[in-house]
Coordinates of C-alpha atoms and ligand atoms in Angstrom, one line a residue:
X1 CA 138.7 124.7 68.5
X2 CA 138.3 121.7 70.2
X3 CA 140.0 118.3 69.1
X4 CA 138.9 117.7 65.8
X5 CA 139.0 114.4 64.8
X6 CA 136.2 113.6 61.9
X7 CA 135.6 110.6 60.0
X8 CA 132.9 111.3 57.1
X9 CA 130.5 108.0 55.8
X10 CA 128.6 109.3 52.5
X11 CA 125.7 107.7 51.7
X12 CA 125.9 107.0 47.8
X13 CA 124.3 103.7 47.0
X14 CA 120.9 105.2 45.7
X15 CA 121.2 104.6 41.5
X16 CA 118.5 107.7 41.8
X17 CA 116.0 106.2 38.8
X18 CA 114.6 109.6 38.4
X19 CA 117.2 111.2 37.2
X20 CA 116.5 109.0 34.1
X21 CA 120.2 108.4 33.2
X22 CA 122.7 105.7 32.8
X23 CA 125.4 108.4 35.2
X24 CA 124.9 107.4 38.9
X25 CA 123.3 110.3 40.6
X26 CA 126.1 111.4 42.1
X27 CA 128.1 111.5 39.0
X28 CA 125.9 114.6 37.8
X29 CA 127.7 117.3 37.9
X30 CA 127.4 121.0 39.7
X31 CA 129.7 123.7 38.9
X32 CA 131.5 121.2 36.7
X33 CA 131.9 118.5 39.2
X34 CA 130.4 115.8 40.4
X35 CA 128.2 116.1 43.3
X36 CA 130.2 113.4 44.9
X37 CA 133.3 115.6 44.9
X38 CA 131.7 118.8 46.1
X39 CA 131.3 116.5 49.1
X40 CA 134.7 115.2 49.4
X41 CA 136.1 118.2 48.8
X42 CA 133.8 119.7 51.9
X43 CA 135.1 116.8 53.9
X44 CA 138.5 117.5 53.1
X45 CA 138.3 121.0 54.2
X46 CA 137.3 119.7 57.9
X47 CA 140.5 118.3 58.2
X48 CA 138.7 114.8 58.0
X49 CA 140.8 111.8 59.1
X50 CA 139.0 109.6 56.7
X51 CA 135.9 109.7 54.4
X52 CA 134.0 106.4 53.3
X53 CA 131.4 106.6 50.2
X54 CA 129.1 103.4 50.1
X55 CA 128.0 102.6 46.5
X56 CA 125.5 100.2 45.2
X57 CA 126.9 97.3 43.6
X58 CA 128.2 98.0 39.6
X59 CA 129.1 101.9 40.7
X60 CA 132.6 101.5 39.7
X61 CA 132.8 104.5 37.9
X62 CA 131.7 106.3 41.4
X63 CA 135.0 104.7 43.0
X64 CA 136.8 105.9 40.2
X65 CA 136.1 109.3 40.7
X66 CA 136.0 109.6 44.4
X67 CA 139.8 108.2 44.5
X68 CA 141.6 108.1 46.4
X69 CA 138.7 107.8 48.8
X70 CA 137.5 104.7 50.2
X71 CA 134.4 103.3 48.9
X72 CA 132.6 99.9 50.4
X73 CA 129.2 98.1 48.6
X74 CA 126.3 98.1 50.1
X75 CA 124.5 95.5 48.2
X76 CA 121.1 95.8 48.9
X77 CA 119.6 99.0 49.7
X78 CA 117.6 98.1 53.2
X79 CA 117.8 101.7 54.1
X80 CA 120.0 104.4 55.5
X81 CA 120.9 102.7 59.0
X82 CA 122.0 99.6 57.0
X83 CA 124.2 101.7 54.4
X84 CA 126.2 103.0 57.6
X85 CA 126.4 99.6 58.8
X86 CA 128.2 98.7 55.2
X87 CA 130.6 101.3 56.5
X88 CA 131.3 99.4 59.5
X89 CA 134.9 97.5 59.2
X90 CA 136.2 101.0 57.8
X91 CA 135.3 103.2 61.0
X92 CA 135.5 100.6 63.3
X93 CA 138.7 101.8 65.1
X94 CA 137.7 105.3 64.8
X95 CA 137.3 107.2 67.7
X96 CA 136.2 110.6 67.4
X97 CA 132.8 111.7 65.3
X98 CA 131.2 110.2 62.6
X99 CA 130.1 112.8 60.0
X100 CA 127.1 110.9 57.8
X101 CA 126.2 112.7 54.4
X102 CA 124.4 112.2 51.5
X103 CA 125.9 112.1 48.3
X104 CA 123.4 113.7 46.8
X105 CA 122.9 116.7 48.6
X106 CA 126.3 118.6 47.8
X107 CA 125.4 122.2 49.1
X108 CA 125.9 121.9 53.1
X109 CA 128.8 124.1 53.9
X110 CA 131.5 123.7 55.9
X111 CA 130.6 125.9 59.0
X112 CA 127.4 124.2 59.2
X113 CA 129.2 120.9 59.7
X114 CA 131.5 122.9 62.3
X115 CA 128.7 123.4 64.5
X116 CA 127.5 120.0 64.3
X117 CA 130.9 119.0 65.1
X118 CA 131.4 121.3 68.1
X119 CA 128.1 120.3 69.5
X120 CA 129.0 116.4 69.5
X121 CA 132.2 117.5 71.1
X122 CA 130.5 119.5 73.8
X123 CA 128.5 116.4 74.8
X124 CA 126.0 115.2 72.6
X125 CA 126.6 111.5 71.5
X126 CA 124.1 112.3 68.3
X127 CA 123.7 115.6 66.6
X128 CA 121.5 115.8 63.4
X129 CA 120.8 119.0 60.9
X130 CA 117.3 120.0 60.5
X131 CA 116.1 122.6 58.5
X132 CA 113.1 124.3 58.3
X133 CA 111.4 123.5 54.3
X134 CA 108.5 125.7 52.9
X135 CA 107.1 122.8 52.3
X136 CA 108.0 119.9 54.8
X137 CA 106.6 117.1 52.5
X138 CA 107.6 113.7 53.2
X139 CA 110.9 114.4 55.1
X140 CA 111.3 112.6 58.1
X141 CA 110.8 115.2 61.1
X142 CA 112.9 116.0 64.4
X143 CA 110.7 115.9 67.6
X144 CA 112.6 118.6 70.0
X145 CA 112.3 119.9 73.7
X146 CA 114.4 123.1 73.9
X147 CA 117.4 122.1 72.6
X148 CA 117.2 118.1 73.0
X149 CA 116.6 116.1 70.1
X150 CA 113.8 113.6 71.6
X151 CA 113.4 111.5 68.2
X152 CA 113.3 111.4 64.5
X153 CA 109.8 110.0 63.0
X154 CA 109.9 109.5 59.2
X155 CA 107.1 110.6 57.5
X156 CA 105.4 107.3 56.5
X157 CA 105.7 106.4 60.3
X158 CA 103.9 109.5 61.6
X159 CA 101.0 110.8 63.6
X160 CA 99.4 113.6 62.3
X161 CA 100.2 115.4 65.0
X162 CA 104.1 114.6 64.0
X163 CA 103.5 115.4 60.1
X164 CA 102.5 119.0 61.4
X165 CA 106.0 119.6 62.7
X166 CA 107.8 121.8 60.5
X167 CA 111.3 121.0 61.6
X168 CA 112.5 118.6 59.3
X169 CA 115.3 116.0 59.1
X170 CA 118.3 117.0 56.1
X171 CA 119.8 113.4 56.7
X172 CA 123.6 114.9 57.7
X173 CA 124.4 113.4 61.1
X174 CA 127.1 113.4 63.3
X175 CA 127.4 110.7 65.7
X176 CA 130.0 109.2 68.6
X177 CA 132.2 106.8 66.6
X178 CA 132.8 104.7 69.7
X179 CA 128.8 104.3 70.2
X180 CA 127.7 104.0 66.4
X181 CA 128.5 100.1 66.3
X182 CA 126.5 98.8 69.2
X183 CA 123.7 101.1 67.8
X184 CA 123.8 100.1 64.2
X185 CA 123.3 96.4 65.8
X186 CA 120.5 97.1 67.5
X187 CA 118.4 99.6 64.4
X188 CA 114.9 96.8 63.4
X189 CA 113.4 97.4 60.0
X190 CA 110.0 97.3 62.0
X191 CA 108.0 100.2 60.3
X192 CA 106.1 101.6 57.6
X193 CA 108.9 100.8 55.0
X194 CA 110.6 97.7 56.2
X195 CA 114.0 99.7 56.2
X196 CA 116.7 100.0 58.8
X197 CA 116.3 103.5 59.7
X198 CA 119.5 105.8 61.0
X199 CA 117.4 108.2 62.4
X200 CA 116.5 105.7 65.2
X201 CA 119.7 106.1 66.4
X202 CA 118.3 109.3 68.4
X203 CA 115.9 107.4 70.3
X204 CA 118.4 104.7 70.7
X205 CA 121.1 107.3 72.2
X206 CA 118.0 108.5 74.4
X207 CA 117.9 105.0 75.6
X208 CA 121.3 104.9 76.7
X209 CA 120.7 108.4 78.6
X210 CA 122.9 110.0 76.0
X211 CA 122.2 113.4 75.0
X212 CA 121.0 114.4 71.3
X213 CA 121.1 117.8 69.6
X214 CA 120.5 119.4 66.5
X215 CA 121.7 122.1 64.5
X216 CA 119.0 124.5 62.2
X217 CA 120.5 124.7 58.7
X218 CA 119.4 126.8 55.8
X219 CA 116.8 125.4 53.3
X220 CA 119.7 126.1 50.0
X221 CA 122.0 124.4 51.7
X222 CA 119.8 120.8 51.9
X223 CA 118.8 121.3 48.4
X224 CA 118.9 117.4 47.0
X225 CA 118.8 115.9 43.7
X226 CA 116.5 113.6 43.0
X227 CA 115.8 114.8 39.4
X228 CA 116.8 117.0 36.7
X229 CA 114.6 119.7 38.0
X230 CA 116.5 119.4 41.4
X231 CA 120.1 119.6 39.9
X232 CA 118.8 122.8 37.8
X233 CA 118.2 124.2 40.9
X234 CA 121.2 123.2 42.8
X235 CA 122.8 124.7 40.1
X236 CA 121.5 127.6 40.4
X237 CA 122.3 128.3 44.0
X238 CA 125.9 127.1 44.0
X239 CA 126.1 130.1 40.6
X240 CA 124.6 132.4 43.0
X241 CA 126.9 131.5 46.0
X242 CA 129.7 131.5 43.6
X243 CA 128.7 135.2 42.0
X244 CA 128.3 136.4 45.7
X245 CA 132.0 135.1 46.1
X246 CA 133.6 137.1 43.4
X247 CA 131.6 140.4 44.0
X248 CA 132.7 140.1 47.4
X249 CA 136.3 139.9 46.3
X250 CA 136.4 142.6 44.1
X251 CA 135.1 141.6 40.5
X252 CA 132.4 143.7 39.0
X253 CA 129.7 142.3 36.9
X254 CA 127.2 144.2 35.1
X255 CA 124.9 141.6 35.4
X256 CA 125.9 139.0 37.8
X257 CA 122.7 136.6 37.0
X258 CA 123.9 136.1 33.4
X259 CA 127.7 134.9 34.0
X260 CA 128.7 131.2 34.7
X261 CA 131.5 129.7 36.6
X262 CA 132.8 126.5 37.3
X263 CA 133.9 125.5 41.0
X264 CA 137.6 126.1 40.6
X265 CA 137.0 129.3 38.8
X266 CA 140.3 131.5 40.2
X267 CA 139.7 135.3 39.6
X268 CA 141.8 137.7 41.1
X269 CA 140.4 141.5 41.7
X270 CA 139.6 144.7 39.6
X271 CA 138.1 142.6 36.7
X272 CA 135.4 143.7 34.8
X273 CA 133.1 140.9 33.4
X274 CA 130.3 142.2 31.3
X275 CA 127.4 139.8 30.3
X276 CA 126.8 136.6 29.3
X277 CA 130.4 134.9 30.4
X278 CA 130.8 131.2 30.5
X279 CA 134.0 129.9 32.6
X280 CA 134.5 126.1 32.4
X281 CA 137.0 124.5 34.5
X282 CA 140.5 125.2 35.0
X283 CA 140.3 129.2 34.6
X284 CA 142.2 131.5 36.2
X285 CA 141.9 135.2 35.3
X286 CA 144.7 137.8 36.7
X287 CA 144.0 141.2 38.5
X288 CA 142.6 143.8 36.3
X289 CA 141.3 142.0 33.3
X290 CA 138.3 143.3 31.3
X291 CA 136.3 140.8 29.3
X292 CA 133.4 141.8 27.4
X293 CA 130.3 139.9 27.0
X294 CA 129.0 136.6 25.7
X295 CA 132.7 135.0 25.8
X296 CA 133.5 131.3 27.0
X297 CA 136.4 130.0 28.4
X298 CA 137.8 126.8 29.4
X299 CA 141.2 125.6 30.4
X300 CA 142.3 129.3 30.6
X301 CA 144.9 131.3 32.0
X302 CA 144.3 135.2 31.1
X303 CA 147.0 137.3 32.9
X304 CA 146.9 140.7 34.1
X305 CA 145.9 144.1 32.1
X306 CA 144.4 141.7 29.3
X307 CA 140.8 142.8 27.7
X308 CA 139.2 139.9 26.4
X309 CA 136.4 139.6 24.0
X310 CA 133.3 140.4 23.1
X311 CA 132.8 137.2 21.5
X312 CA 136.2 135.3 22.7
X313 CA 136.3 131.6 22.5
X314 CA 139.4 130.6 25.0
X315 CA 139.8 126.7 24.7
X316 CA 142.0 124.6 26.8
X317 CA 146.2 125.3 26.8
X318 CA 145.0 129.1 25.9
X319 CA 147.0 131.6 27.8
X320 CA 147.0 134.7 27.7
X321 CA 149.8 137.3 28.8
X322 CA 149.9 140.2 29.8
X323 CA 148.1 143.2 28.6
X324 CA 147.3 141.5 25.7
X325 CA 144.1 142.5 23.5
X326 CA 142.2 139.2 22.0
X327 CA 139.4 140.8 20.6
X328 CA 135.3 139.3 18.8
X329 CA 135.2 136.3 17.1
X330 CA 138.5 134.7 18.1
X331 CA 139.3 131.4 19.0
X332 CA 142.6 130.3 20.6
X333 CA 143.8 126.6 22.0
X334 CA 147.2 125.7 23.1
X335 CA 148.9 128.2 22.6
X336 CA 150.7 131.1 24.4
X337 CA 149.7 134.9 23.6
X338 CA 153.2 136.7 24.6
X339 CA 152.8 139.9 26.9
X340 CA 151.4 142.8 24.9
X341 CA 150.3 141.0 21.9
X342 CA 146.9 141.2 20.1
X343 CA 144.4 139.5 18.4
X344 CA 141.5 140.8 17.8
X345 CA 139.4 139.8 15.2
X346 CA 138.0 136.8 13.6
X347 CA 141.0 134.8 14.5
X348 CA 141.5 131.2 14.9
X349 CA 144.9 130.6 16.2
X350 CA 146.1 126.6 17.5
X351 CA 149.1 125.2 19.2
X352 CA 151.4 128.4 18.8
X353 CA 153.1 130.6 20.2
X354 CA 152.6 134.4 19.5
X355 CA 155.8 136.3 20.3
X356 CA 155.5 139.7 22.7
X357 CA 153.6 142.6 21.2
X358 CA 153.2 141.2 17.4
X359 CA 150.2 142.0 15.6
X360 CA 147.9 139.4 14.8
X361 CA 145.4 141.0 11.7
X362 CA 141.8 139.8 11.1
X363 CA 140.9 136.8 9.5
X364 CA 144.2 134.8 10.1
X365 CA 144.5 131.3 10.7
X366 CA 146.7 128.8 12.1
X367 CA 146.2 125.4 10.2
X368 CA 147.3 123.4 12.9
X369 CA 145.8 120.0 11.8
X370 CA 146.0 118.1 8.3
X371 CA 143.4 115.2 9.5
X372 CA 146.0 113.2 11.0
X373 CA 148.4 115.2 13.4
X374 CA 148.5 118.4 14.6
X375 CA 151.7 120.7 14.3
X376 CA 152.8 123.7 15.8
X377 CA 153.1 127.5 14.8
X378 CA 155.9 129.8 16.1
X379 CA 155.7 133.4 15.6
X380 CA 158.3 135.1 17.5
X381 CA 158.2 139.0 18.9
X382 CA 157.4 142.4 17.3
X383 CA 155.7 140.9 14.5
X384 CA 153.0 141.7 12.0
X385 CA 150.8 139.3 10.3
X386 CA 149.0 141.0 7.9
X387 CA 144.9 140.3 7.9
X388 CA 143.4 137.1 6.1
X389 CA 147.2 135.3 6.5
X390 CA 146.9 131.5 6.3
X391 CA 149.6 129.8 8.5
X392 CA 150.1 126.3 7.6
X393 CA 151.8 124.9 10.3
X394 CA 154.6 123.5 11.2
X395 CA 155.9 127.0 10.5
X396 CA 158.1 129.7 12.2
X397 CA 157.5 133.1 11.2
X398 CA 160.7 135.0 13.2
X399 CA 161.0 138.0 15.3
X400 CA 159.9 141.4 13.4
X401 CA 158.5 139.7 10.4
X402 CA 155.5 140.3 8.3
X403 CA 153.0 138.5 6.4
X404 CA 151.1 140.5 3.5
X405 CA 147.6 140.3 4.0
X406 CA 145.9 137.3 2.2
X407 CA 149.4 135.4 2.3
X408 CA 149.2 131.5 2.6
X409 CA 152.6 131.1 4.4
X410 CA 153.5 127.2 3.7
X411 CA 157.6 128.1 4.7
X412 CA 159.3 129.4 7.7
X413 CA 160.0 133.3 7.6
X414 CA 163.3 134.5 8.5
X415 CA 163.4 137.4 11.1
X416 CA 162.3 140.8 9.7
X417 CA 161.3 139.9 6.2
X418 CA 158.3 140.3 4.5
X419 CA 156.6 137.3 3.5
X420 CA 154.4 137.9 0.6
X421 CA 152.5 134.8 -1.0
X422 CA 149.5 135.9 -3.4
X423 CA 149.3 136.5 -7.3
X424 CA 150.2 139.9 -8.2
X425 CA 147.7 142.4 -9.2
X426 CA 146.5 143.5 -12.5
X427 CA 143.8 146.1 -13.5
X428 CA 142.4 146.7 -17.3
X429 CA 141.6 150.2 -17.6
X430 CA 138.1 150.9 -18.2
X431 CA 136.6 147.1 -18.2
X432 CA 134.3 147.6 -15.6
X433 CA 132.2 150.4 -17.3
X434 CA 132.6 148.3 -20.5
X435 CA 131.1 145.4 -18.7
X436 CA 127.9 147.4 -17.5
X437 CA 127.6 149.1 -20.9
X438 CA 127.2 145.7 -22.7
X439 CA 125.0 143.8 -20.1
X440 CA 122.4 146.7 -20.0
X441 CA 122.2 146.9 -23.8
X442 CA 121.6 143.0 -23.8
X443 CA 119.1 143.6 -21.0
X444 CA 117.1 146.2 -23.1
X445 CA 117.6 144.1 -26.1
X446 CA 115.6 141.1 -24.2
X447 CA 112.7 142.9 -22.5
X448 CA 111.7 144.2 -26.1
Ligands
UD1_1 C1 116.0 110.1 54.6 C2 115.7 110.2 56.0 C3 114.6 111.3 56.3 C4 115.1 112.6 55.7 C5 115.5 112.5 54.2 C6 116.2 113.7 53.8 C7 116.0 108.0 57.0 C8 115.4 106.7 57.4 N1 115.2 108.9 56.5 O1 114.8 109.7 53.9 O2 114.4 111.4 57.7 O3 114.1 113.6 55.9 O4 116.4 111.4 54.1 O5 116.3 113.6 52.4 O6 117.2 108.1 57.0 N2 120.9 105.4 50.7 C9 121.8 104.4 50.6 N3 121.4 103.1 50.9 C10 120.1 102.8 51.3 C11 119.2 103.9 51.4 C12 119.6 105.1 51.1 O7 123.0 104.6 50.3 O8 119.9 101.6 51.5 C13 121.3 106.7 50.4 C14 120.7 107.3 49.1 O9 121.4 107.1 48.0 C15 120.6 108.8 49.5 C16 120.5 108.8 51.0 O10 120.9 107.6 51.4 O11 121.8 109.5 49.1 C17 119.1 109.0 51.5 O12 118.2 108.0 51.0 P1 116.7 108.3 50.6 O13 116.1 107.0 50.2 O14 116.6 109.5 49.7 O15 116.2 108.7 52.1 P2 114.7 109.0 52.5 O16 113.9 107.8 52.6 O17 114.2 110.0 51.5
CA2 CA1 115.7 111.5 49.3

């Protein structure tokens, strides 16, 4: 690999008006994170130097969440060659390439910008990714020889003769760092839209009797958002890439098309996922983990041999140990499921801790929260808490103990006891038939 020395510009200052929303475009999110950061983070696997967003004026909340990347203001959108140029005083001592993206086009993957970058090192003072669109619209589009780049004409400028090219422009570029300045200085706004242009850099570079190249990218990967309809999409391909991922790895899903994840989704191999599974941010699932369908989990660590679900609700804090069984229709949040232990059914337990191997039975909760504060639950190992048993927290139930089922346990349990806390049972002998004798003599009594 040659000398690698990359210094990214994204291009961020559009507000992107049809996306009808008060988020700056690139705030939208994709895989659970902003576009923005897909971007960075792509940047950051290059081993960048440096990367520089340029935001329209009022886009604090885009420097907030690109930190602790730079961000400079353009403030007023003359086009992409003068959004660079807002760049300027942050590359200007960069030597090396300068890698220009668009912060709304979050799909272009690291080994495309590779190639780019080799190319520019072999020689080329401007290198630019086309792609090839099934429809080529009003992209701007790249008039090659062989493998020179001879110009970039935006649509509005064409001939029709150009517009018939298929080869379109994506807008990534990667450019000399020590040639961008002069070049910036000498873009005109002199065409159909009055803007400064990037893509005249090419026939600038020409010019100079530099040499310009270009790299073919996929369609997917230049997918941009310019509306809802547009992020739906780029959705959808970043799920697929990411399902591709994990079925490569080892994971089996019955139905692939149907499960969700989030882009730091950790899964480890030999897991079973069954339909309909929804992983928000900050999971991580262990080797050999079966989770049945229609469960969603956020903020989740699930550890190995565990079988999670149908039906599971894993909320943030949740983790799960090992081999543990956390069955339909049970929520848990910050808490800790001990190695072995089960839940598994029609459980809501909060800020606990479940001790190794006890027995969670159906229907018990944890009341972790009286409206003001929340308070915690401690049930230590080997223990057995008997179906429909209300904790109400704080509360320590110790090591061995039991609950009887339909308990409301409002005081700590000592180790092995049985805590029992319902009214004791009576039964009249024969009531019930002298109920139903009476009510159906009234009933014949009536109808007459
Ligand atoms: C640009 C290209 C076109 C290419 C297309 C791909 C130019 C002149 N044209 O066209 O060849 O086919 O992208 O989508 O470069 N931006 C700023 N400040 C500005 C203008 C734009 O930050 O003053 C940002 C936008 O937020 C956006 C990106 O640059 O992220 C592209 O801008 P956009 O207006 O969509 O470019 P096009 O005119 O569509
Ligand atoms: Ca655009």
């Amino acid at each position: 690999m040659p000398e690698n020395k990359v210094c990214a510009v994204i291009l961020a200052a559009g507000q992107g008006t049809r996306m009808k929303s008060s988020l700056p475009k690139v705030l939208h999110k994709v895989g659970g994170r902003a576009m923005i950061c897909h971007l960075l983070a792509t940047v950051d696997s290059l081993d960048a130097e440096k990367a520089v967003v340029v935001v329209g004026p009022h886009m604090e909340t885009v420097s907030d969440a690109v930190k602790p990347h730079k961000t400079v203001v353009q403030h007023k959108q003359q086009g992409t060659g003068d959004a660079v140029k807002a760049a300027r005083e942050e590359i200007k001592d960069f030597k090396g390439s300068v890698l220009v993206l668009y912060g709304d086009t979050p799909l272009v993957k690291k080994e495309t910008l590779e190639e780019m970058i080799r190319l520019r090192e072999n020689g080329s003072a401007v290198v630019v990714l086309g792609f090839e669109p099934t429809d080529p619209g009003r992209y701007g589009r790249l008039i090659v020889n062989g493998s020179v780049l001879e110009k970039i004409v935006e649509f509005k400028d064409a001939s029709q003769e150009e517009k018939a090219v298929r080869l379109c422009n994506s807008g990534v570029m990667c450019i000399e760092a020590q040639r961008l300045s002069g070049w910036l200085d000498r873009l005109t706004n002199d065409n159909a839209a009055g803007e400064y242009y990037l893509t005249d850099l090419v026939a600038l570079a020409r010019q100079d009797g530099c040499q310009t190249g270009f790299v073919i990218g996929s369609q997917e990967e230049m997918a941009g958002a310019n509306s809802r309809a547009d992020l739906a999409m780029i959705e959808k391909i970043f799920q697929s890439r990411m399902r591709e991922k994990f079925l490569d790895q080892g994971v089996t899903m019955t139905d692939p098309e149907t499960v969700y994840f989030s882009y730091d989704t950790v899964l480890g191999k030999d897991i079973t996922i069954e339909p309909s599974v929804i992983f928000e941010t900050g999971c991580v699932v262990e080797d050999n983990v079966e989770i049945k369908g229609f469960c969603h989990f956020e903020g989740t660590h699930i550890r190995s041999g565990a079988k999670v679900g149908p039906f599971a609700r894993l909320r943030p804090g949740a983790d799960i140990g090992r081999d543990c069984h956390i069955g339909d229709f049970v929520e848990i949040k910050n808490s800790t499921i001990e190695n072995g232990a089960k839940v598994n059914h029609l459980s809501y337990i909060g800020d606990a801790r479940v001790g190794e191997k006890t027995n969670i039975g159906a229907g018990t909760i944890t009341c972790n929260y009286d409206g003001y504060f929340k308070s915690r639950t401690e049930i230590g190992a080997g223990a057995f808490i008997g179906s429909d048993t209300v904790i109400v927290a704080p509360c320590t139930i110790g090591d061995g103990a039991m609950t009887a089922a339909g308990s409301v346990i409002t005081k700590n349990v000592e180790a092995n006891a049985m805590a029992v806390s319902r009214t004791k049972q009576t039964a009249l002998s024969g009531w019930a038939e002298k109920f139903r004798e009476q009510k159906k003599a009234l009933k014949e009594k009536l109808s007459k």
